[in-house]
Short mmCIF file of C-alpha atoms in Angstrom, two decimals:
data_model
loop_
_atom_site.label_atom_id
_atom_site.label_comp_id
_atom_site.label_asym_id
_atom_site.label_seq_id
_atom_site.Cartn_x
_atom_site.Cartn_y
_atom_site.Cartn_z
CA MET A 15 -41.74 317.49 -67.00
CA SER A 16 -43.83 314.51 -68.04
CA LEU A 17 -47.37 313.93 -66.82
CA LEU A 18 -46.38 310.91 -64.69
CA ALA A 19 -43.47 312.80 -63.11
CA SER A 20 -45.78 315.69 -62.23
CA VAL A 21 -48.23 313.36 -60.56
CA ALA A 22 -45.42 311.58 -58.66
CA GLN A 23 -44.06 314.87 -57.31
CA GLY A 24 -47.47 316.10 -56.24
CA VAL A 25 -47.54 318.94 -58.77
CA PRO A 26 -51.13 319.84 -59.74
CA VAL A 27 -51.83 318.85 -63.34
CA PRO A 28 -54.36 320.87 -65.39
CA MET A 29 -57.32 319.01 -66.86
CA LEU A 30 -56.36 318.75 -70.50
CA ASP A 31 -59.76 317.51 -71.58
CA ASN A 32 -61.67 320.61 -70.47
CA PRO A 33 -63.01 322.88 -73.24
CA THR A 34 -60.97 325.99 -73.98
CA ALA A 35 -64.04 327.97 -75.10
CA ASP A 36 -65.23 330.46 -72.47
CA PHE A 37 -69.03 330.77 -72.20
CA SER A 38 -68.98 332.76 -68.94
CA ASP A 39 -70.19 335.93 -70.70
CA THR A 40 -72.91 334.18 -72.73
CA PRO A 41 -76.47 334.72 -71.35
CA TRP A 42 -79.20 332.23 -72.13
CA TRP A 43 -80.91 334.46 -74.68
CA LEU A 44 -77.66 334.80 -76.63
CA SER A 45 -77.41 331.01 -76.78
CA LEU A 46 -80.91 330.98 -78.30
CA VAL A 47 -79.80 333.56 -80.87
CA LYS A 48 -76.77 331.46 -81.78
CA ALA A 49 -78.94 328.34 -82.08
CA LEU A 50 -81.26 330.20 -84.46
CA LEU A 51 -78.31 331.46 -86.49
CA ILE A 52 -76.89 327.93 -86.81
CA PHE A 53 -80.30 326.66 -87.95
CA VAL A 54 -80.56 329.39 -90.60
CA PHE A 55 -76.93 328.83 -91.62
CA LEU A 56 -77.59 325.14 -92.29
CA LEU A 57 -80.85 325.78 -94.14
CA VAL A 58 -79.33 328.40 -96.44
CA ASN A 59 -76.28 326.26 -97.12
CA THR A 60 -78.53 323.28 -97.90
CA LEU A 61 -80.41 325.34 -100.49
CA LEU A 62 -77.12 326.47 -102.01
CA VAL A 63 -75.45 323.07 -102.07
CA ILE A 64 -78.38 321.43 -103.89
CA TRP A 65 -78.14 324.12 -106.59
CA PHE A 66 -74.35 323.81 -106.57
CA GLU A 67 -74.51 320.04 -106.95
CA ARG A 68 -76.89 320.18 -109.89
CA ARG A 69 -74.85 322.86 -111.64
CA VAL A 70 -71.49 321.14 -111.15
CA ILE A 71 -72.74 317.71 -112.22
CA GLY A 72 -74.43 319.40 -115.17
CA ARG A 73 -71.07 320.83 -116.27
CA MET A 74 -69.41 317.45 -115.75
CA GLN A 75 -72.06 315.87 -118.00
CA GLN A 76 -71.97 318.71 -120.56
CA ARG A 77 -75.44 320.10 -119.85
CA PRO A 78 -76.46 323.44 -118.32
CA GLY A 79 -78.22 322.31 -115.13
CA PRO A 80 -80.85 324.59 -113.49
CA ASN A 81 -80.76 327.99 -115.18
CA ARG A 82 -84.38 329.23 -115.36
CA ALA A 83 -85.64 330.11 -111.87
CA GLY A 84 -83.80 333.24 -110.75
CA PRO A 85 -80.33 334.42 -111.78
CA PHE A 86 -78.15 331.42 -112.69
CA GLY A 87 -80.99 329.18 -111.51
CA LEU A 88 -80.38 330.08 -107.84
CA LEU A 89 -84.08 329.96 -106.99
CA GLN A 90 -84.59 326.50 -108.49
CA THR A 91 -84.06 324.72 -105.17
CA LEU A 92 -86.55 327.03 -103.45
CA ALA A 93 -89.09 326.38 -106.21
CA ASP A 94 -88.59 322.62 -105.88
CA GLY A 95 -89.05 322.87 -102.11
CA VAL A 96 -92.35 324.72 -102.51
CA LYS A 97 -93.53 322.19 -105.10
CA LEU A 98 -92.58 319.32 -102.79
CA ALA A 99 -94.51 320.86 -99.89
CA LEU A 100 -97.63 321.21 -102.04
CA LYS A 101 -97.64 317.58 -103.16
CA GLU A 102 -100.20 315.18 -101.74
CA ASP A 103 -99.11 313.56 -98.47
CA LEU A 104 -99.80 309.83 -98.78
CA THR A 105 -99.74 307.23 -96.01
CA PRO A 106 -99.82 303.51 -96.91
CA ARG A 107 -102.80 301.54 -95.62
CA ASN A 108 -100.63 298.97 -93.82
CA ALA A 109 -98.29 301.53 -92.26
CA ASP A 110 -97.87 302.09 -88.55
CA LYS A 111 -99.02 305.71 -88.73
CA ALA A 112 -97.44 307.03 -85.52
CA VAL A 113 -94.00 305.57 -86.27
CA PHE A 114 -94.40 306.48 -89.95
CA VAL A 115 -94.65 310.16 -88.97
CA LEU A 116 -92.01 309.97 -86.23
CA ALA A 117 -89.25 308.47 -88.42
CA PRO A 118 -88.61 311.51 -90.68
CA VAL A 119 -88.76 313.82 -87.65
CA ILE A 120 -85.97 311.83 -85.97
CA ALA A 121 -83.87 311.72 -89.14
CA GLY A 122 -84.22 315.45 -89.76
CA ALA A 123 -83.85 316.70 -86.18
CA MET A 124 -80.78 314.62 -85.29
CA ALA A 125 -78.89 316.10 -88.23
CA PHE A 126 -79.06 319.58 -86.64
CA VAL A 127 -78.11 318.55 -83.08
CA SER A 128 -74.52 317.58 -83.88
CA PHE A 129 -73.69 321.05 -85.18
CA ALA A 130 -74.17 322.51 -81.69
CA ILE A 131 -70.64 321.52 -80.59
CA ILE A 132 -68.83 322.62 -83.79
CA PRO A 133 -66.69 325.77 -83.26
CA LEU A 134 -67.41 328.08 -86.21
CA GLY A 135 -64.92 330.73 -85.12
CA PRO A 136 -63.01 332.26 -82.20
CA THR A 137 -64.45 334.48 -79.50
CA VAL A 138 -66.27 337.50 -80.96
CA SER A 139 -68.38 340.36 -79.75
CA MET A 140 -72.16 339.86 -80.11
CA PHE A 141 -74.68 342.32 -78.68
CA GLY A 142 -72.15 343.64 -76.19
CA HIS A 143 -71.01 340.21 -74.95
CA ARG A 144 -67.80 338.28 -75.65
CA THR A 145 -68.83 334.79 -76.73
CA PRO A 146 -67.32 331.98 -78.84
CA LEU A 147 -68.83 331.26 -82.26
CA GLN A 148 -70.03 327.95 -80.89
CA LEU A 149 -73.31 326.98 -79.29
CA THR A 150 -71.82 324.78 -76.56
CA ASP A 151 -68.90 322.49 -75.81
CA LEU A 152 -68.32 319.42 -73.63
CA PRO A 153 -65.28 317.47 -72.42
CA ILE A 154 -66.56 314.60 -74.60
CA ALA A 155 -68.10 316.69 -77.39
CA VAL A 156 -66.93 314.44 -80.24
CA LEU A 157 -68.56 311.42 -78.61
CA LEU A 158 -71.81 313.40 -78.64
CA VAL A 159 -71.61 313.60 -82.43
CA LEU A 160 -71.14 309.83 -82.71
CA ALA A 161 -74.00 309.22 -80.25
CA VAL A 162 -76.36 311.50 -82.17
CA ALA A 163 -75.41 309.74 -85.42
CA GLY A 164 -76.38 306.46 -83.76
CA VAL A 165 -79.77 307.87 -82.77
CA GLY A 166 -80.27 309.10 -86.33
CA VAL A 167 -80.14 305.47 -87.48
CA TYR A 168 -83.48 304.94 -85.71
CA GLY A 169 -85.12 307.30 -88.19
CA ILE A 170 -83.94 305.14 -91.08
CA VAL A 171 -84.83 301.72 -89.67
CA LEU A 172 -88.21 302.93 -88.34
CA ALA A 173 -89.06 304.44 -91.71
CA GLY A 174 -88.42 301.13 -93.45
CA TRP A 175 -90.28 299.06 -90.86
CA SER A 176 -93.31 301.32 -90.44
CA SER A 177 -94.04 301.58 -94.18
CA GLY A 178 -95.57 298.11 -94.24
CA SER A 179 -93.82 297.26 -97.51
CA THR A 180 -91.02 294.89 -98.47
CA TYR A 181 -88.66 297.19 -100.35
CA PRO A 182 -88.57 299.93 -97.68
CA LEU A 183 -87.90 297.26 -95.03
CA LEU A 184 -84.97 295.88 -97.01
CA GLY A 185 -83.66 299.39 -97.62
CA GLY A 186 -83.93 300.28 -93.93
CA LEU A 187 -82.07 297.15 -92.84
CA ARG A 188 -79.39 297.64 -95.48
CA SER A 189 -78.88 301.30 -94.54
CA THR A 190 -78.78 300.51 -90.81
CA ALA A 191 -76.10 297.86 -91.30
CA GLN A 192 -74.13 300.23 -93.51
CA VAL A 193 -74.25 303.22 -91.15
CA ILE A 194 -73.47 301.20 -88.00
CA SER A 195 -70.59 299.39 -89.70
CA TYR A 196 -68.92 302.59 -90.86
CA GLU A 197 -69.53 304.38 -87.57
CA ILE A 198 -67.10 301.90 -85.98
CA ALA A 199 -64.31 302.78 -88.41
CA MET A 200 -65.17 306.48 -88.09
CA GLY A 201 -64.86 306.39 -84.31
CA LEU A 202 -61.56 304.51 -84.51
CA SER A 203 -60.17 307.05 -86.99
CA LEU A 204 -60.79 309.85 -84.47
CA VAL A 205 -58.90 308.10 -81.64
CA ALA A 206 -55.56 309.25 -83.09
CA VAL A 207 -56.75 312.88 -82.92
CA PHE A 208 -57.74 312.40 -79.27
CA MET A 209 -54.26 311.12 -78.48
CA TYR A 210 -52.51 313.97 -80.29
CA SER A 211 -54.68 316.69 -78.73
CA GLY A 212 -55.20 315.11 -75.29
CA SER A 213 -58.88 316.03 -75.37
CA MET A 214 -62.27 315.16 -76.86
CA SER A 215 -63.48 318.75 -76.64
CA THR A 216 -63.82 320.35 -80.07
CA SER A 217 -62.56 323.76 -78.92
CA ALA A 218 -59.51 322.14 -77.28
CA ILE A 219 -58.80 320.11 -80.43
CA VAL A 220 -58.87 323.27 -82.57
CA ASP A 221 -56.64 325.05 -80.08
CA ALA A 222 -54.14 322.15 -80.20
CA GLN A 223 -53.71 322.66 -83.97
CA LYS A 224 -52.28 326.17 -83.79
CA SER A 225 -48.80 325.05 -84.83
CA LEU A 226 -49.62 321.90 -86.84
CA TRP A 227 -52.87 320.66 -88.34
CA PHE A 228 -53.60 317.04 -87.47
CA ILE A 229 -54.04 316.09 -91.13
CA LEU A 230 -50.23 315.66 -91.25
CA PRO A 231 -49.45 313.44 -88.22
CA ALA A 232 -52.81 311.62 -88.50
CA PHE A 233 -52.90 311.41 -92.30
CA PHE A 234 -54.11 307.81 -92.31
CA SER A 235 -56.92 308.62 -89.88
CA PHE A 236 -57.98 311.45 -92.20
CA ALA A 237 -58.10 309.09 -95.20
CA VAL A 238 -60.21 306.57 -93.26
CA TYR A 239 -62.52 309.31 -92.01
CA VAL A 240 -63.11 310.63 -95.53
CA VAL A 241 -64.18 307.15 -96.69
CA THR A 242 -66.42 306.58 -93.67
CA MET A 243 -68.10 309.97 -93.87
CA VAL A 244 -69.25 309.18 -97.41
CA GLY A 245 -70.60 305.81 -96.29
CA GLU A 246 -72.19 307.39 -93.21
CA THR A 247 -74.21 309.87 -95.28
CA ASN A 248 -75.45 307.30 -97.86
CA ARG A 249 -73.92 309.25 -100.71
CA LEU A 250 -72.61 307.95 -104.02
CA PRO A 251 -70.75 305.71 -104.56
CA PHE A 252 -72.14 304.30 -101.29
CA ASP A 253 -75.86 305.14 -101.65
CA LEU A 254 -76.68 301.44 -101.45
CA ALA A 255 -79.71 301.96 -99.23
CA GLU A 256 -81.40 303.78 -102.12
CA GLY A 257 -80.44 301.49 -104.99
CA GLU A 258 -83.16 302.19 -107.55
CA GLY A 259 -82.39 298.99 -109.43
CA GLU A 260 -83.09 296.71 -106.46
CA LEU A 261 -85.04 298.71 -103.84
CA THR A 262 -86.94 301.35 -105.87
CA GLY A 263 -85.68 304.11 -103.58
CA GLY A 264 -84.96 302.28 -100.33
CA PHE A 265 -86.35 303.13 -96.90
CA HIS A 266 -88.20 306.27 -98.02
CA THR A 267 -90.01 304.68 -100.99
CA GLU A 268 -93.46 305.19 -99.43
CA TYR A 269 -92.85 308.79 -98.31
CA SER A 270 -94.01 311.92 -100.10
CA SER A 271 -94.43 315.66 -99.59
CA LEU A 272 -92.85 317.16 -96.45
CA LYS A 273 -92.02 313.78 -94.90
CA PHE A 274 -89.78 312.97 -97.84
CA ALA A 275 -88.35 316.49 -97.63
CA MET A 276 -87.28 315.80 -94.04
CA PHE A 277 -85.20 312.82 -95.15
CA PHE A 278 -83.78 314.88 -98.00
CA LEU A 279 -82.92 317.73 -95.63
CA GLY A 280 -81.38 315.36 -93.09
CA GLU A 281 -79.09 313.86 -95.73
CA TYR A 282 -77.67 317.22 -96.78
CA VAL A 283 -77.34 318.56 -93.24
CA ASN A 284 -75.50 315.36 -92.33
CA MET A 285 -73.09 316.12 -95.16
CA PHE A 286 -72.37 319.50 -93.56
CA THR A 287 -72.04 317.90 -90.11
CA VAL A 288 -69.45 315.29 -91.10
CA SER A 289 -67.60 317.91 -93.18
CA ALA A 290 -67.56 320.32 -90.23
CA LEU A 291 -66.26 317.56 -87.96
CA ALA A 292 -63.50 316.75 -90.47
CA THR A 293 -62.58 320.44 -90.62
CA THR A 294 -62.47 320.63 -86.82
CA MET A 295 -60.52 317.42 -86.27
CA PHE A 296 -57.98 317.52 -89.09
CA LEU A 297 -57.84 320.94 -90.80
CA GLY A 298 -57.42 323.28 -87.84
CA GLY A 299 -61.10 324.22 -87.55
CA TRP A 300 -61.68 327.94 -88.01
CA GLN A 301 -57.95 328.79 -88.06
CA ALA A 302 -56.44 330.38 -91.16
CA PRO A 303 -54.09 328.39 -93.40
CA PRO A 304 -50.46 328.46 -92.19
CA GLY A 305 -49.22 331.10 -94.64
CA ILE A 306 -52.12 333.47 -94.05
CA ALA A 307 -52.07 332.88 -90.28
CA ALA A 308 -48.53 334.32 -90.09
CA ILE A 309 -49.52 337.67 -91.64
CA ASN A 310 -49.35 340.65 -89.25
CA ASP A 311 -49.07 338.58 -86.05
CA GLY A 312 -52.06 336.43 -86.90
CA MET A 313 -54.60 339.18 -87.55
CA PHE A 314 -56.60 336.80 -89.79
CA ASN A 315 -57.04 334.37 -86.89
CA HIS A 316 -59.12 336.78 -84.81
CA GLY A 317 -62.66 338.07 -84.88
CA TRP A 318 -65.04 337.10 -87.64
CA TRP A 319 -62.24 336.00 -89.97
CA GLY A 320 -62.41 332.52 -88.46
CA LEU A 321 -65.94 332.05 -89.80
CA LEU A 322 -64.67 332.72 -93.34
CA TRP A 323 -61.92 330.09 -93.14
CA PHE A 324 -64.32 327.59 -91.62
CA VAL A 325 -66.87 328.05 -94.42
CA VAL A 326 -64.17 327.76 -97.10
CA LYS A 327 -62.92 324.46 -95.67
CA LEU A 328 -66.50 323.24 -95.26
CA TRP A 329 -67.31 323.87 -98.92
CA MET A 330 -64.14 322.13 -100.04
CA PHE A 331 -65.59 318.94 -98.59
CA MET A 332 -68.97 319.67 -100.18
CA PHE A 333 -67.30 319.91 -103.58
CA PHE A 334 -65.63 316.58 -102.82
CA PHE A 335 -69.07 315.01 -102.23
CA VAL A 336 -70.37 316.42 -105.51
CA TRP A 337 -67.25 315.36 -107.42
CA LEU A 338 -67.63 311.78 -106.15
CA ARG A 339 -71.28 311.66 -107.22
CA GLY A 340 -70.46 312.83 -110.72
CA SER A 341 -67.45 310.54 -111.17
CA LEU A 342 -67.88 307.12 -109.53
CA PRO A 343 -70.43 304.34 -110.08
CA ARG A 344 -72.27 302.67 -107.23
CA VAL A 345 -70.34 299.81 -105.65
CA ARG A 346 -71.78 296.40 -104.86
CA TYR A 347 -73.19 296.01 -101.35
CA ASP A 348 -71.19 292.92 -100.40
CA GLN A 349 -67.96 294.59 -101.58
CA PHE A 350 -68.76 297.68 -99.54
CA MET A 351 -69.45 295.75 -96.33
CA ARG A 352 -66.42 293.51 -96.82
CA PHE A 353 -64.24 296.59 -97.31
CA GLY A 354 -65.51 298.08 -94.05
CA TRP A 355 -65.28 295.01 -91.82
CA LYS A 356 -62.27 293.19 -93.28
CA PHE A 357 -60.05 296.14 -94.22
CA LEU A 358 -60.97 299.49 -92.67
CA ILE A 359 -61.65 298.34 -89.10
CA PRO A 360 -58.61 296.01 -88.71
CA ILE A 361 -56.14 298.41 -90.32
CA THR A 362 -57.49 301.35 -88.31
CA LEU A 363 -57.05 299.36 -85.10
CA ALA A 364 -53.43 298.67 -86.07
CA TRP A 365 -52.95 302.38 -86.83
CA VAL A 366 -54.35 303.39 -83.42
CA VAL A 367 -51.89 301.04 -81.69
CA ALA A 368 -49.00 302.54 -83.71
CA VAL A 369 -50.07 306.11 -82.84
CA ALA A 370 -50.31 305.14 -79.16
CA PHE A 371 -46.68 303.95 -79.18
CA ILE A 372 -45.56 307.06 -81.12
CA ARG A 373 -47.29 309.41 -78.66
CA GLY A 374 -45.87 307.48 -75.73
CA ALA A 375 -42.39 307.87 -77.17
CA GLN A 376 -42.91 311.59 -77.80
CA LEU A 377 -44.04 312.12 -74.21
CA GLY A 378 -40.99 310.30 -72.83
CA PHE A 379 -42.76 307.18 -71.55
CA LEU A 380 -40.41 304.88 -73.52
CA GLY A 381 -37.10 306.50 -72.63
CA ASP A 382 -35.40 309.89 -72.65
CA GLY A 383 -32.74 309.24 -75.33
CA LYS A 384 -32.36 312.06 -77.86
CA LEU A 385 -31.11 312.14 -81.43
CA THR A 386 -30.14 315.30 -83.31
CA PHE A 387 -31.16 315.39 -86.98
CA ALA A 388 -31.13 318.47 -89.22
CA GLY A 389 -30.85 320.73 -86.19
CA ARG A 390 -33.84 319.17 -84.44
CA GLU A 391 -33.90 316.91 -81.41
CA LEU A 392 -35.86 313.70 -81.88
CA SER A 393 -36.65 310.98 -79.38
CA VAL A 394 -34.76 307.77 -80.10
CA ALA A 395 -37.85 305.72 -79.19
CA THR A 396 -39.95 307.75 -81.64
CA VAL A 397 -37.49 307.15 -84.47
CA VAL A 398 -37.37 303.42 -83.72
CA ILE A 399 -41.16 303.05 -83.58
CA VAL A 400 -41.71 305.09 -86.76
CA SER A 401 -39.09 302.94 -88.52
CA ILE A 402 -40.78 299.72 -87.40
CA VAL A 403 -44.20 301.00 -88.54
CA ALA A 404 -42.73 302.03 -91.90
CA VAL A 405 -41.11 298.60 -92.42
CA ILE A 406 -44.36 296.79 -91.54
CA ALA A 407 -46.34 299.05 -93.89
CA LEU A 408 -43.88 298.46 -96.75
CA ALA A 409 -43.92 294.69 -96.16
CA ALA A 410 -47.73 294.64 -96.13
CA ALA A 411 -47.84 296.70 -99.33
CA TRP A 412 -45.31 294.35 -100.94
CA ILE A 413 -47.28 291.23 -100.03
CA TRP A 414 -50.54 292.81 -101.18
CA ASP A 415 -48.98 293.86 -104.49
CA ASP A 416 -47.62 290.33 -105.09
CA LYS A 417 -51.04 288.82 -104.42
CA ARG A 418 -52.69 291.34 -106.71
CA ALA A 419 -50.16 290.59 -109.47
CA ALA A 420 -50.71 286.84 -109.06
CA ARG A 421 -54.46 287.32 -109.20
CA ALA A 422 -54.16 289.48 -112.32
CA ALA A 423 -51.90 286.89 -113.95
CA ALA A 424 -54.42 284.16 -113.20
CA GLU A 425 -57.19 286.25 -114.73
CA ASP A 426 -55.08 287.00 -117.82
CA GLU A 427 -54.19 283.34 -118.39
CA THR A 428 -55.14 282.41 -121.93
CA PRO A 429 -57.86 279.73 -121.94
CA PRO A 430 -57.26 276.63 -124.08
CA GLU A 431 -58.49 276.84 -127.65
CA GLU A 432 -60.18 273.45 -127.49
CA ILE A 433 -62.16 272.04 -124.55
CA ASP A 434 -63.99 268.85 -123.73
CA PRO A 435 -67.53 269.84 -122.66
CA PHE A 436 -67.93 266.58 -120.68
CA GLU A 437 -64.58 266.77 -118.89
CA ASP A 438 -66.08 267.33 -115.42
CA GLY A 439 -69.08 265.08 -115.91
CA TYR A 440 -71.56 267.74 -117.00
CA PRO A 441 -71.87 269.97 -120.07
CA VAL A 442 -69.72 273.12 -120.02
CA PRO A 443 -70.32 275.76 -122.71
CA PRO A 444 -67.20 277.10 -124.44
CA LEU A 445 -65.85 280.61 -123.82
CA PRO A 446 -65.64 283.13 -126.69
CA GLY A 447 -62.84 282.00 -129.01
CA GLN A 448 -62.91 278.35 -127.88
CA ARG A 449 -64.12 275.35 -129.81
CA LEU A 450 -65.43 271.99 -128.69
CA SER A 451 -63.16 269.00 -129.09
CA GLU A 452 -64.51 266.25 -131.30
CA GLN A 453 -64.52 263.59 -128.62
CA THR A 454 -67.01 260.86 -127.82
CA PRO A 455 -69.05 261.72 -124.71
CA ARG A 456 -68.45 259.48 -121.73
CA LEU A 457 -71.92 257.94 -121.91
CA ALA A 458 -71.33 256.88 -125.50
CA ALA A 459 -67.82 255.71 -124.65
CA SER A 460 -69.17 253.54 -121.85
CA ARG A 461 -71.61 251.91 -124.29
CA GLU A 462 -68.96 251.26 -126.98
CA PRO A 463 -67.75 247.86 -125.62
CA VAL A 464 -71.33 246.60 -125.55
CA LEU A 465 -71.85 247.64 -129.16
CA THR A 466 -68.56 246.05 -130.16
CA THR A 467 -69.55 242.76 -128.49
CA ALA A 468 -72.90 242.82 -130.23
CA ARG A 469 -71.24 243.38 -133.61
CA THR A 470 -68.76 240.56 -132.97
CA SER A 471 -71.45 238.02 -132.01
CA SER A 472 -73.62 238.96 -134.98
CA THR A 473 -70.65 238.54 -137.32
CA SER A 474 -69.74 235.13 -135.90
CA THR A 475 -73.39 234.02 -136.18
CA ALA A 476 -73.45 234.98 -139.85
CA VAL A 477 -70.21 233.09 -140.50
CA LYS A 478 -71.62 230.00 -138.83
CA GLU A 479 -74.80 230.19 -140.92
CA GLU A 480 -72.72 230.40 -144.10
CA ASP A 481 -70.59 227.45 -143.08
CA HIS A 482 -73.68 225.44 -142.19
CA GLY A 483 -75.27 226.26 -145.53
#
């Protein structure tokens, strides 16, 4: 029975957007314990990922990376943190001191808040209580993550403004524009997941992926989210707010010691936050991979096993971040912004409209006709809409490919071997392999009739003098 039919017949309909996590047996002190464990979890993982990043990029660049402090260099990050804390804490003379101190606090604290609604595992037993491996959940939990990310932007723009220097101000404005622009595409990419799951609660979204992870039906949303999460965290190849060549470090140029460490910590915790959200929204959250989940009636989907699968998926995204940093160069800022506003946002809007029609057809809002294919019943409306979307996508790809081929052909057009430098009225230097044509410049050409007339009159005068003589 469809949702509209249930409402029409007076049948009570359950609230699909309510969280499925049960916190009824979670006392307040246990919530504090879980908050402390999440904080420690993020700190330890931050220490490990910095070491991991330096080691992996070292291997990619054929050098050892950190290998002195501790076994395999594991204590190098801790040593660097201690050294950073002991450095002199400088404050520029022209800085707004209160805002200058507040900015890194906002940037660092907001990075931890979003992790409160991420389900790390199923319900487990802790200190004699049955509680989910999640600090809290809300009917609009995913919107909380986007809202907190928006507040985190204040830390960046205030840091650039309060430093009292030009380069940090430019870096703060550039980073703010970048983060806000890509938050729009990120939010739009998650709309498809909301429609498939019928909820914005993270626990309900994970529960809705028991039979099928949303990375398959919402594959395009996943691709858009992966691009936006890299832009959101200011990581290579999108670390344009920290372009050393133009901004000498960006919004945190004037920061040192622990204040700089707060920005550094916030960046890496944000990487874990967006990776955890991607795991929750598209990869089934803490649930085991399909093959493993079927073993022994799903024994690996219960208890503390969920935390293992969640951490494995989380670190897959962290390796992706590191791999991008070691492989791709930094893009140009105008290209990056044009890609976000003129490609990602419009095409994601079109995708959301297509998913809305597909979901409407699947729920029977566009007709009840059925079609049997390979032993499965499919909605006729769903097949029609998917076919239309596929045709539009192929046509768009065809047109784009033709334009790209025409542009490439224009770029590959062989320039003429000989050029006139004064053809357009001003000197034009030749390209490599070209030569200048031996032509009279226009100025000289315009004077040629005058010279000819002068020569003619002088010749006739000489003839007359000879005749007279």
